[in-house]
Each structure stands twice: as structure tokens, then as C-alpha cells.
Short mmCIF file of N, CA, C and O in Angstrom, two decimals:
data_model
loop_
_atom_site.label_atom_id
_atom_site.label_comp_id
_atom_site.label_asym_id
_atom_site.label_seq_id
_atom_site.Cartn_x
_atom_site.Cartn_y
_atom_site.Cartn_z
N MET G 1 65.30 -22.19 27.68
CA MET G 1 64.50 -22.06 26.07
C MET G 1 62.90 -21.35 26.57
O MET G 1 62.57 -21.81 25.97
N ASN G 2 62.57 -21.40 27.84
CA ASN G 2 61.26 -21.41 28.39
C ASN G 2 60.85 -20.21 28.35
O ASN G 2 59.40 -20.40 27.82
N HIS G 3 61.34 -19.09 27.80
CA HIS G 3 60.81 -17.63 27.37
C HIS G 3 60.41 -17.87 26.42
O HIS G 3 59.96 -16.98 25.95
N LEU G 4 60.47 -18.26 25.26
CA LEU G 4 60.13 -18.50 24.02
C LEU G 4 58.62 -18.84 23.91
O LEU G 4 58.29 -19.76 24.45
N PRO G 5 57.56 -18.29 23.13
CA PRO G 5 56.58 -18.79 22.85
C PRO G 5 56.09 -20.01 22.35
O PRO G 5 57.78 -20.63 21.54
N GLU G 6 55.50 -20.53 22.47
CA GLU G 6 55.09 -22.09 21.52
C GLU G 6 54.90 -21.70 19.65
O GLU G 6 54.07 -20.82 19.56
N PRO G 7 55.59 -22.48 19.24
CA PRO G 7 55.44 -22.47 18.11
C PRO G 7 53.88 -22.98 17.19
O PRO G 7 53.04 -23.58 17.87
N THR G 8 53.21 -22.45 16.44
CA THR G 8 51.48 -22.73 15.99
C THR G 8 51.54 -23.59 15.86
O THR G 8 52.47 -23.54 14.34
N ARG G 9 50.68 -23.89 15.47
CA ARG G 9 50.63 -25.75 14.67
C ARG G 9 49.82 -25.10 13.29
O ARG G 9 48.94 -24.04 13.55
N VAL G 10 50.22 -26.10 11.97
CA VAL G 10 49.57 -25.70 11.17
C VAL G 10 48.60 -26.96 10.97
O VAL G 10 49.87 -27.95 10.93
N VAL G 11 47.84 -26.83 10.37
CA VAL G 11 46.66 -27.98 10.11
C VAL G 11 46.57 -28.02 9.05
O VAL G 11 46.40 -27.17 8.31
N ARG G 12 45.98 -29.77 8.48
CA ARG G 12 45.84 -29.32 6.46
C ARG G 12 44.37 -29.88 6.83
O ARG G 12 44.30 -30.71 7.63
N LEU G 13 43.63 -29.23 6.36
CA LEU G 13 42.44 -29.57 6.10
C LEU G 13 41.80 -30.56 5.14
O LEU G 13 42.96 -31.43 3.99
N PRO G 14 40.48 -31.35 5.31
CA PRO G 14 40.72 -32.83 4.33
C PRO G 14 40.58 -32.06 2.60
O PRO G 14 41.04 -32.76 2.07
N ASP G 15 40.16 -30.40 2.24
CA ASP G 15 40.05 -30.33 1.76
C ASP G 15 41.44 -29.80 0.93
O ASP G 15 42.02 -29.36 -0.33
N GLY G 16 42.96 -29.85 1.42
CA GLY G 16 44.29 -29.66 0.67
C GLY G 16 44.67 -28.39 1.25
O GLY G 16 45.70 -27.94 1.21
N THR G 17 44.02 -27.09 2.37
CA THR G 17 44.77 -26.08 2.39
C THR G 17 45.01 -26.39 3.51
O THR G 17 44.83 -27.21 4.72
N HIS G 18 45.76 -25.56 3.84
CA HIS G 18 46.42 -25.50 5.21
C HIS G 18 46.00 -24.13 6.10
O HIS G 18 45.68 -23.15 5.44
N VAL G 19 45.75 -24.28 7.42
CA VAL G 19 45.17 -23.36 8.41
C VAL G 19 45.89 -23.52 9.63
O VAL G 19 46.08 -24.32 9.96
N TYR G 20 46.33 -22.04 10.61
CA TYR G 20 46.30 -22.29 11.10
C TYR G 20 45.71 -23.08 12.51
O TYR G 20 44.48 -22.72 12.25
N ALA G 21 46.08 -23.89 13.45
CA ALA G 21 45.20 -24.59 14.70
C ALA G 21 44.21 -23.66 15.55
O ALA G 21 43.23 -23.60 15.54
N ASP G 22 44.60 -22.25 15.70
CA ASP G 22 43.69 -21.40 16.34
C ASP G 22 43.05 -20.64 15.50
O ASP G 22 41.08 -20.04 16.07
N GLN G 23 42.62 -20.48 14.03
CA GLN G 23 42.33 -20.43 13.30
C GLN G 23 41.24 -21.12 12.43
O GLN G 23 40.29 -21.03 11.76
N MET G 24 41.26 -23.06 13.22
CA MET G 24 40.09 -23.68 12.22
C MET G 24 38.64 -23.00 12.68
O MET G 24 38.50 -22.82 13.93
N PRO G 25 37.73 -23.79 11.64
CA PRO G 25 36.59 -23.14 12.39
C PRO G 25 35.93 -24.64 13.13
O PRO G 25 36.43 -25.28 13.34
N ALA G 26 35.27 -23.85 14.32
CA ALA G 26 34.39 -25.00 15.56
C ALA G 26 33.89 -25.94 14.81
O ALA G 26 32.97 -25.52 13.68
N THR G 27 33.74 -27.00 15.57
CA THR G 27 32.98 -27.94 14.77
C THR G 27 31.67 -27.55 15.70
O THR G 27 31.23 -27.16 16.48
N PHE G 28 30.64 -27.89 14.79
CA PHE G 28 29.09 -28.01 14.87
C PHE G 28 28.95 -28.78 15.94
O PHE G 28 28.88 -29.79 16.38
N GLN G 29 28.18 -27.65 17.30
CA GLN G 29 28.07 -28.46 18.84
C GLN G 29 26.45 -29.37 19.08
O GLN G 29 25.99 -29.62 19.86
N GLY G 30 25.68 -28.51 17.71
CA GLY G 30 23.94 -28.79 18.01
C GLY G 30 23.27 -27.66 18.34
O GLY G 30 24.34 -26.41 18.93
N GLY G 31 22.08 -27.98 19.11
CA GLY G 31 21.50 -27.22 19.69
C GLY G 31 20.45 -25.98 19.03
O GLY G 31 19.81 -26.71 18.30
N PRO G 32 19.94 -24.95 19.60
CA PRO G 32 18.68 -24.30 18.73
C PRO G 32 19.08 -23.97 17.38
O PRO G 32 20.27 -23.00 17.40
N GLN G 33 18.18 -24.47 16.30
CA GLN G 33 18.62 -23.75 14.96
C GLN G 33 17.11 -22.23 14.59
O GLN G 33 16.27 -22.45 15.31
N VAL G 34 17.70 -21.94 14.70
CA VAL G 34 16.44 -20.44 14.20
C VAL G 34 16.12 -20.65 12.56
O VAL G 34 16.34 -21.20 11.91
N VAL G 35 14.95 -20.74 13.01
CA VAL G 35 13.71 -21.19 11.32
C VAL G 35 13.09 -19.84 10.82
O VAL G 35 12.99 -19.05 11.94
N HIS G 36 13.37 -19.38 9.48
CA HIS G 36 13.03 -17.88 9.24
C HIS G 36 12.00 -18.05 8.65
O HIS G 36 12.23 -18.56 8.11
N GLN G 37 10.84 -17.49 8.81
CA GLN G 37 9.63 -17.12 8.48
C GLN G 37 9.32 -15.96 7.40
O GLN G 37 9.50 -15.36 7.66
N HIS G 38 9.24 -16.31 6.19
CA HIS G 38 8.78 -15.29 5.04
C HIS G 38 7.43 -14.67 5.13
O HIS G 38 6.80 -15.11 5.01
N ILE G 39 7.31 -13.11 5.78
CA ILE G 39 6.08 -12.82 5.75
C ILE G 39 5.43 -12.19 4.79
O ILE G 39 4.53 -12.41 4.50
N HIS G 40 6.32 -11.95 4.02
CA HIS G 40 6.43 -11.44 2.63
C HIS G 40 5.46 -12.28 1.55
O HIS G 40 4.87 -12.08 0.43
N GLN G 41 5.95 -13.54 2.26
CA GLN G 41 4.86 -14.70 0.64
C GLN G 41 3.51 -15.53 1.54
O GLN G 41 2.98 -15.45 0.99
N ALA G 42 2.98 -14.85 2.87
CA ALA G 42 1.80 -14.73 3.03
C ALA G 42 1.24 -14.15 2.05
O ALA G 42 1.05 -12.76 1.27
N ALA G 43 -0.44 -14.14 2.30
CA ALA G 43 -1.30 -13.30 1.77
C ALA G 43 -1.63 -12.33 2.78
O ALA G 43 -1.33 -11.51 3.67
N PRO G 44 -1.79 -10.36 1.44
CA PRO G 44 -1.93 -9.54 2.52
C PRO G 44 -2.77 -9.73 3.78
O PRO G 44 -2.30 -8.69 4.81
N ASP G 45 -4.10 -10.49 4.38
CA ASP G 45 -4.86 -10.28 5.14
C ASP G 45 -3.82 -10.96 6.36
O ASP G 45 -4.01 -10.66 7.03
N LYS G 46 -3.25 -11.82 6.04
CA LYS G 46 -2.65 -12.30 7.12
C LYS G 46 -0.84 -11.77 7.17
O LYS G 46 -0.38 -12.03 8.59
N THR G 47 -0.61 -11.06 6.84
CA THR G 47 0.39 -10.30 7.01
C THR G 47 1.13 -9.84 7.97
O THR G 47 1.52 -9.29 8.96
N VAL G 48 0.01 -8.69 8.20
CA VAL G 48 -0.09 -7.99 9.46
C VAL G 48 -0.89 -9.31 10.75
O VAL G 48 0.16 -8.91 11.67
N GLN G 49 -0.84 -9.98 10.82
CA GLN G 49 -1.25 -10.78 11.59
C GLN G 49 0.08 -11.70 11.91
O GLN G 49 0.30 -11.38 13.07
N ARG G 50 0.99 -12.13 10.85
CA ARG G 50 1.95 -12.23 11.82
C ARG G 50 3.13 -11.60 12.00
O ARG G 50 3.85 -11.23 12.96
N ILE G 51 3.22 -10.28 11.35
CA ILE G 51 3.85 -9.35 12.34
C ILE G 51 3.44 -9.04 13.41
O ILE G 51 4.45 -8.52 14.27
N ALA G 52 2.24 -8.73 13.78
CA ALA G 52 1.91 -8.84 15.39
C ALA G 52 2.44 -9.76 16.20
O ALA G 52 2.36 -9.50 17.50
N LEU G 53 2.26 -11.02 15.22
CA LEU G 53 1.77 -12.18 16.43
C LEU G 53 3.67 -12.17 16.88
O LEU G 53 4.03 -12.72 18.24
N GLY G 54 4.90 -12.20 15.59
CA GLY G 54 5.97 -11.98 15.94
C GLY G 54 6.57 -11.06 16.62
O GLY G 54 7.51 -11.36 16.92
N SER G 55 6.11 -9.91 16.78
CA SER G 55 6.88 -9.01 17.79
C SER G 55 6.11 -8.96 19.08
O SER G 55 6.78 -7.82 19.63
N GLY G 56 4.94 -10.23 19.39
CA GLY G 56 4.77 -10.57 20.36
C GLY G 56 3.94 -9.05 21.16
O GLY G 56 3.59 -8.57 21.97
N VAL G 57 2.76 -9.18 20.33
CA VAL G 57 1.69 -7.72 20.13
C VAL G 57 0.40 -8.24 21.09
O VAL G 57 0.20 -8.39 22.06
N GLY G 58 -0.04 -9.37 20.37
CA GLY G 58 -0.61 -10.49 20.60
C GLY G 58 -2.05 -10.29 20.18
O GLY G 58 -1.94 -9.72 18.79
N ALA G 59 -2.47 -11.29 20.74
CA ALA G 59 -4.29 -11.23 20.33
C ALA G 59 -4.84 -10.10 19.90
O ALA G 59 -6.09 -9.96 19.13
N GLY G 60 -4.80 -9.44 20.68
CA GLY G 60 -5.60 -8.00 20.36
C GLY G 60 -5.26 -7.01 18.96
O GLY G 60 -6.06 -6.64 18.02
N ALA G 61 -4.09 -7.00 18.86
CA ALA G 61 -3.55 -6.93 17.42
C ALA G 61 -3.58 -7.52 16.35
O ALA G 61 -4.14 -7.31 15.22
N VAL G 62 -3.70 -9.20 16.40
CA VAL G 62 -4.27 -9.34 15.39
C VAL G 62 -5.90 -9.59 15.37
O VAL G 62 -6.10 -9.46 13.80
N ALA G 63 -6.32 -9.44 16.19
CA ALA G 63 -8.22 -9.13 16.52
C ALA G 63 -8.27 -8.14 15.89
O ALA G 63 -9.07 -7.63 14.55
N ALA G 64 -7.62 -7.35 15.78
CA ALA G 64 -7.60 -5.75 15.41
C ALA G 64 -7.37 -5.51 13.73
O ALA G 64 -8.47 -4.65 12.84
N GLY G 65 -6.14 -6.18 13.63
CA GLY G 65 -6.03 -6.66 11.94
C GLY G 65 -7.20 -7.26 11.12
O GLY G 65 -7.34 -6.52 10.09
N VAL G 66 -7.94 -8.13 11.78
CA VAL G 66 -9.12 -8.76 11.24
C VAL G 66 -10.05 -8.05 11.07
O VAL G 66 -11.06 -7.80 9.96
N TYR G 67 -10.46 -7.69 11.89
CA TYR G 67 -11.41 -6.38 11.85
C TYR G 67 -11.55 -5.10 11.20
O TYR G 67 -12.40 -4.86 10.38
N PHE G 68 -10.63 -4.13 11.43
CA PHE G 68 -10.47 -3.06 10.88
C PHE G 68 -10.09 -3.44 9.52
O PHE G 68 -9.64 -2.08 8.52
N GLY G 69 -9.43 -4.00 8.96
CA GLY G 69 -8.72 -4.42 7.72
C GLY G 69 -9.61 -4.27 7.06
O GLY G 69 -9.95 -3.18 5.86
N PRO G 70 -10.42 -4.98 6.72
CA PRO G 70 -11.61 -4.72 5.63
C PRO G 70 -13.11 -4.01 5.98
O PRO G 70 -13.30 -3.01 5.16
N LEU G 71 -13.13 -3.09 7.11
CA LEU G 71 -13.73 -2.06 7.41
C LEU G 71 -13.58 -0.95 6.95
O LEU G 71 -13.69 0.06 6.36
N LEU G 72 -12.19 -0.63 6.79
CA LEU G 72 -10.97 0.19 6.07
C LEU G 72 -11.30 0.42 4.52
O LEU G 72 -11.56 1.56 3.70
N VAL G 73 -11.23 -0.69 4.39
CA VAL G 73 -11.38 -1.47 2.89
C VAL G 73 -13.07 -1.28 2.61
O VAL G 73 -13.35 -0.13 1.54
N GLY G 74 -14.22 -0.97 3.01
CA GLY G 74 -15.22 -1.22 2.90
C GLY G 74 -15.83 0.77 3.11
O GLY G 74 -16.49 1.68 2.43
N ALA G 75 -14.91 1.34 4.14
CA ALA G 75 -15.28 2.45 4.58
C ALA G 75 -14.63 3.57 3.15
O ALA G 75 -14.74 4.60 2.93
N LEU G 76 -13.04 3.43 2.94
CA LEU G 76 -12.53 3.79 1.53
C LEU G 76 -13.41 3.40 0.25
O LEU G 76 -13.87 4.28 -0.56
N THR G 77 -14.13 2.21 -0.10
CA THR G 77 -15.03 1.99 -0.75
C THR G 77 -16.13 2.91 -1.04
O THR G 77 -16.52 3.65 -2.26
N ALA G 78 -16.45 3.03 0.26
CA ALA G 78 -17.97 4.57 0.27
C ALA G 78 -17.20 5.63 0.20
O ALA G 78 -18.45 6.60 -0.65
N ILE G 79 -16.25 6.25 0.47
CA ILE G 79 -15.93 7.47 0.12
C ILE G 79 -15.62 7.63 -1.06
O ILE G 79 -16.03 8.68 -2.01
N ALA G 80 -14.97 6.51 -2.11
CA ALA G 80 -14.73 6.95 -3.80
C ALA G 80 -16.49 6.73 -4.07
O ALA G 80 -16.27 7.43 -5.27
N ALA G 81 -17.26 6.05 -3.83
CA ALA G 81 -18.32 6.00 -4.64
C ALA G 81 -19.21 7.48 -4.00
O ALA G 81 -19.58 7.81 -5.55
N ASN G 82 -19.33 7.93 -3.06
CA ASN G 82 -19.47 8.95 -2.82
C ASN G 82 -19.16 10.28 -3.33
O ASN G 82 -19.79 11.23 -4.18
N ILE G 83 -17.49 10.09 -3.88
CA ILE G 83 -17.14 11.00 -4.77
C ILE G 83 -17.13 10.79 -5.78
O ILE G 83 -17.42 11.93 -6.97
N ALA G 84 -17.28 10.11 -6.68
CA ALA G 84 -18.03 9.83 -7.84
C ALA G 84 -19.13 10.42 -7.76
O ALA G 84 -19.69 10.41 -9.49
N MET G 85 -20.36 10.05 -7.12
CA MET G 85 -21.77 10.77 -7.00
C MET G 85 -21.79 11.70 -7.61
O MET G 85 -22.14 12.73 -8.37
N LEU G 86 -20.99 12.76 -6.71
CA LEU G 86 -20.65 13.90 -6.43
C LEU G 86 -20.26 14.20 -8.42
O LEU G 86 -20.55 15.47 -8.85
N ALA G 87 -19.18 13.71 -8.32
CA ALA G 87 -18.76 14.61 -9.83
C ALA G 87 -19.76 14.16 -10.87
O ALA G 87 -19.80 15.21 -11.81
N PHE G 88 -20.36 13.30 -10.59
CA PHE G 88 -21.60 12.83 -11.87
C PHE G 88 -22.28 13.72 -11.31
O PHE G 88 -22.91 15.17 -13.00
N LEU G 89 -22.76 14.33 -10.55
CA LEU G 89 -24.09 15.12 -10.14
C LEU G 89 -23.27 17.07 -10.82
O LEU G 89 -24.19 17.55 -11.16
N ALA G 90 -21.99 17.00 -10.82
CA ALA G 90 -21.48 18.16 -10.81
C ALA G 90 -21.39 18.19 -12.59
O ALA G 90 -21.85 19.77 -12.83
N LEU G 91 -21.03 17.27 -13.42
CA LEU G 91 -20.85 17.06 -14.72
C LEU G 91 -22.80 17.23 -15.16
O LEU G 91 -22.33 17.96 -16.37
N VAL G 92 -23.27 16.87 -14.71
CA VAL G 92 -24.71 16.95 -15.39
C VAL G 92 -25.25 18.43 -15.25
O VAL G 92 -25.68 19.21 -15.71
N LEU G 93 -24.78 19.16 -13.68
CA LEU G 93 -25.36 20.56 -13.64
C LEU G 93 -24.58 21.58 -14.37
O LEU G 93 -25.00 22.39 -15.00
N GLY G 94 -23.51 21.16 -14.65
CA GLY G 94 -22.77 21.87 -15.55
C GLY G 94 -22.88 21.94 -17.09
O GLY G 94 -23.02 22.44 -17.62
N TRP G 95 -23.42 20.84 -17.49
CA TRP G 95 -23.85 20.83 -18.36
C TRP G 95 -25.27 21.36 -19.02
O TRP G 95 -25.63 22.02 -19.70
N GLY G 96 -26.24 21.26 -18.12
CA GLY G 96 -27.25 21.74 -18.26
C GLY G 96 -27.20 23.80 -18.04
O GLY G 96 -27.95 24.43 -18.92
N VAL G 97 -26.49 24.52 -17.41
CA VAL G 97 -26.00 25.37 -17.20
C VAL G 97 -25.42 25.61 -18.40
O VAL G 97 -25.37 26.90 -19.08
N HIS G 98 -24.85 25.12 -19.33
CA HIS G 98 -24.20 25.00 -20.14
C HIS G 98 -25.07 25.03 -21.63
O HIS G 98 -25.07 26.63 -22.42
N THR G 99 -26.08 24.25 -21.76
CA THR G 99 -26.64 24.33 -22.05
C THR G 99 -27.68 25.61 -22.18
O THR G 99 -28.05 25.93 -23.32
N VAL G 100 -28.16 25.87 -20.85
CA VAL G 100 -29.23 27.03 -21.27
C VAL G 100 -28.41 28.42 -21.43
O VAL G 100 -29.04 29.42 -22.32
N VAL G 101 -27.34 28.52 -21.07
CA VAL G 101 -26.52 29.78 -21.18
C VAL G 101 -26.37 29.62 -23.12
O VAL G 101 -26.01 31.06 -23.37
N LYS G 102 -25.99 28.83 -23.78
CA LYS G 102 -26.01 28.54 -24.90
C LYS G 102 -27.60 29.14 -25.97
O LYS G 102 -26.97 29.77 -26.78
N SER G 103 -28.15 28.77 -25.22
CA SER G 103 -29.63 28.76 -25.80
C SER G 103 -30.33 30.12 -25.36
O SER G 103 -30.98 31.17 -26.48
N ILE G 104 -29.59 31.16 -24.47
CA ILE G 104 -30.09 32.02 -24.28
C ILE G 104 -29.47 33.23 -24.93
O ILE G 104 -29.68 33.94 -25.66
N GLY G 105 -27.87 32.47 -25.34
CA GLY G 105 -27.37 33.49 -25.79
C GLY G 105 -27.38 33.64 -27.19
O GLY G 105 -26.88 34.40 -28.34
N SER G 106 -27.50 32.71 -27.82
CA SER G 106 -28.29 32.43 -29.03
C SER G 106 -29.48 32.91 -29.79
O SER G 106 -29.83 33.80 -29.16
N PRO G 107 -29.03 33.41 -31.55
CA PRO G 107 -30.34 34.23 -31.63
C PRO G 107 -31.58 33.56 -31.70
O PRO G 107 -32.55 34.34 -31.30
N GLU G 108 -31.56 32.27 -31.81
CA GLU G 108 -32.80 31.61 -31.17
C GLU G 108 -33.06 31.91 -29.79
O GLU G 108 -34.37 31.79 -29.80
N GLY G 109 -32.15 32.03 -29.33
CA GLY G 109 -32.45 32.20 -27.33
C GLY G 109 -32.88 34.26 -27.65
O GLY G 109 -34.09 34.01 -27.06
N THR G 110 -32.37 34.36 -28.21
CA THR G 110 -33.16 35.84 -28.36
C THR G 110 -34.44 36.00 -29.08
O THR G 110 -35.58 36.60 -28.18
N ALA G 111 -34.87 35.57 -29.68
CA ALA G 111 -36.64 35.10 -30.34
C ALA G 111 -37.59 34.44 -29.31
O ALA G 111 -38.38 34.98 -29.08
N ALA G 112 -36.82 33.45 -28.46
CA ALA G 112 -37.69 33.33 -27.76
C ALA G 112 -38.01 33.90 -26.48
O ALA G 112 -39.11 33.85 -26.39
N VAL G 113 -37.15 34.34 -25.75
CA VAL G 113 -37.20 35.70 -24.82
C VAL G 113 -38.38 36.35 -25.43
O VAL G 113 -39.04 37.13 -24.83
N LYS G 114 -37.91 37.18 -26.58
CA LYS G 114 -39.00 38.15 -26.98
C LYS G 114 -40.59 37.46 -27.47
O LYS G 114 -41.60 38.54 -26.89
N ASN G 115 -40.52 36.43 -27.63
CA ASN G 115 -41.97 35.88 -27.69
C ASN G 115 -42.32 35.90 -26.19
O ASN G 115 -43.77 35.94 -26.34
N VAL G 116 -41.70 35.40 -25.49
CA VAL G 116 -41.99 35.30 -24.08
C VAL G 116 -42.59 37.10 -23.62
O VAL G 116 -43.79 36.52 -23.37
N VAL G 117 -41.92 37.76 -24.00
CA VAL G 117 -42.40 38.88 -23.35
C VAL G 117 -43.55 39.43 -24.06
O VAL G 117 -44.50 40.13 -23.54
N LYS G 118 -43.46 39.32 -25.55
CA LYS G 118 -44.21 39.32 -26.17
C LYS G 118 -46.50 38.85 -25.58
O LYS G 118 -47.13 39.23 -25.45
N ALA G 119 -45.81 37.65 -25.55
CA ALA G 119 -47.33 36.60 -24.81
C ALA G 119 -47.67 37.20 -23.08
O ALA G 119 -48.72 37.22 -22.94
N ARG G 120 -46.52 37.92 -22.53
CA ARG G 120 -47.13 38.33 -21.19
C ARG G 120 -47.73 39.70 -21.62
O ARG G 120 -48.65 40.02 -21.05
N ARG G 121 -47.44 40.71 -22.30
CA ARG G 121 -48.16 41.90 -22.79
C ARG G 121 -49.08 41.09 -23.39
O ARG G 121 -50.60 42.12 -22.57
N LYS G 122 -49.70 40.38 -23.74
CA LYS G 122 -50.55 40.30 -24.51
C LYS G 122 -51.80 39.99 -23.64
O LYS G 122 -53.11 39.55 -23.69
N ARG G 123 -51.61 39.06 -22.01
CA ARG G 123 -52.08 38.77 -21.27
C ARG G 123 -52.73 39.54 -20.25
O ARG G 123 -53.68 40.09 -20.05
N ARG G 124 -51.86 40.95 -20.29
CA ARG G 124 -52.25 41.75 -19.66
C ARG G 124 -53.56 42.97 -20.16
O ARG G 124 -54.41 42.90 -20.31
#
């Protein structure tokens, strides 16, 4: 009866369960362990540096992140300040135009224009 396959061995584990011998978990052989580093827990200015170093880009990307990060924030702040100043200027000019148009269009404005015209005629 040598032509029959070998019977599969059943092993009882310490927790009382039974498994086939060929399906048993392998024992730990040792070796290198992977260390997981969570970059999202770093400060925002360090995250770019850790991604750059982790991907093997090198010191150039780290230096660019350190230099251009604050530079970008400064540039955006300057742009925002310029836009705010232009908005304020537009508001003041709009208020001035509104005030002039309102004063000319009112009866008091019409009377003021007539007085100016009379004053010019008297000078001649």
C-alpha cells in the first residue's frame, strides 16, 4: 500500500484547538522589525521634511521645504494685505462718488449749482 498518500497529522494547540500540521502558524525566526513612523503627528513644518527624507529625495528637498515654506506664507500674506488695501480704497472712492452724486441730485445740490453759476456771472 505504498501508493496511498501519507495521512495528514492533526496537532492540538495549547489553547485546545486542533489544526492540521501543514497549516500551523510558523514560529517567529527573528530578524528585522519594521518601525512605523506616523508623519501626521509631526508639526506642519516638519511633515514635508519627513516625507522628503522618507522618500529618499534628500537634503535638497528638506532645505527647500524649510526655506520656501515660510517664504510662501509671507508672499500670501503680502498678497492678502494688498487686496485688503485695494478693497478699502474702492470702498472709500465708492462712498465719495455716492456722496457727490447724492448731493448734486438733491434740491440742495441744485440750489448750490445755481448759486455757483450766479457768482460766476457777477464776476464778469
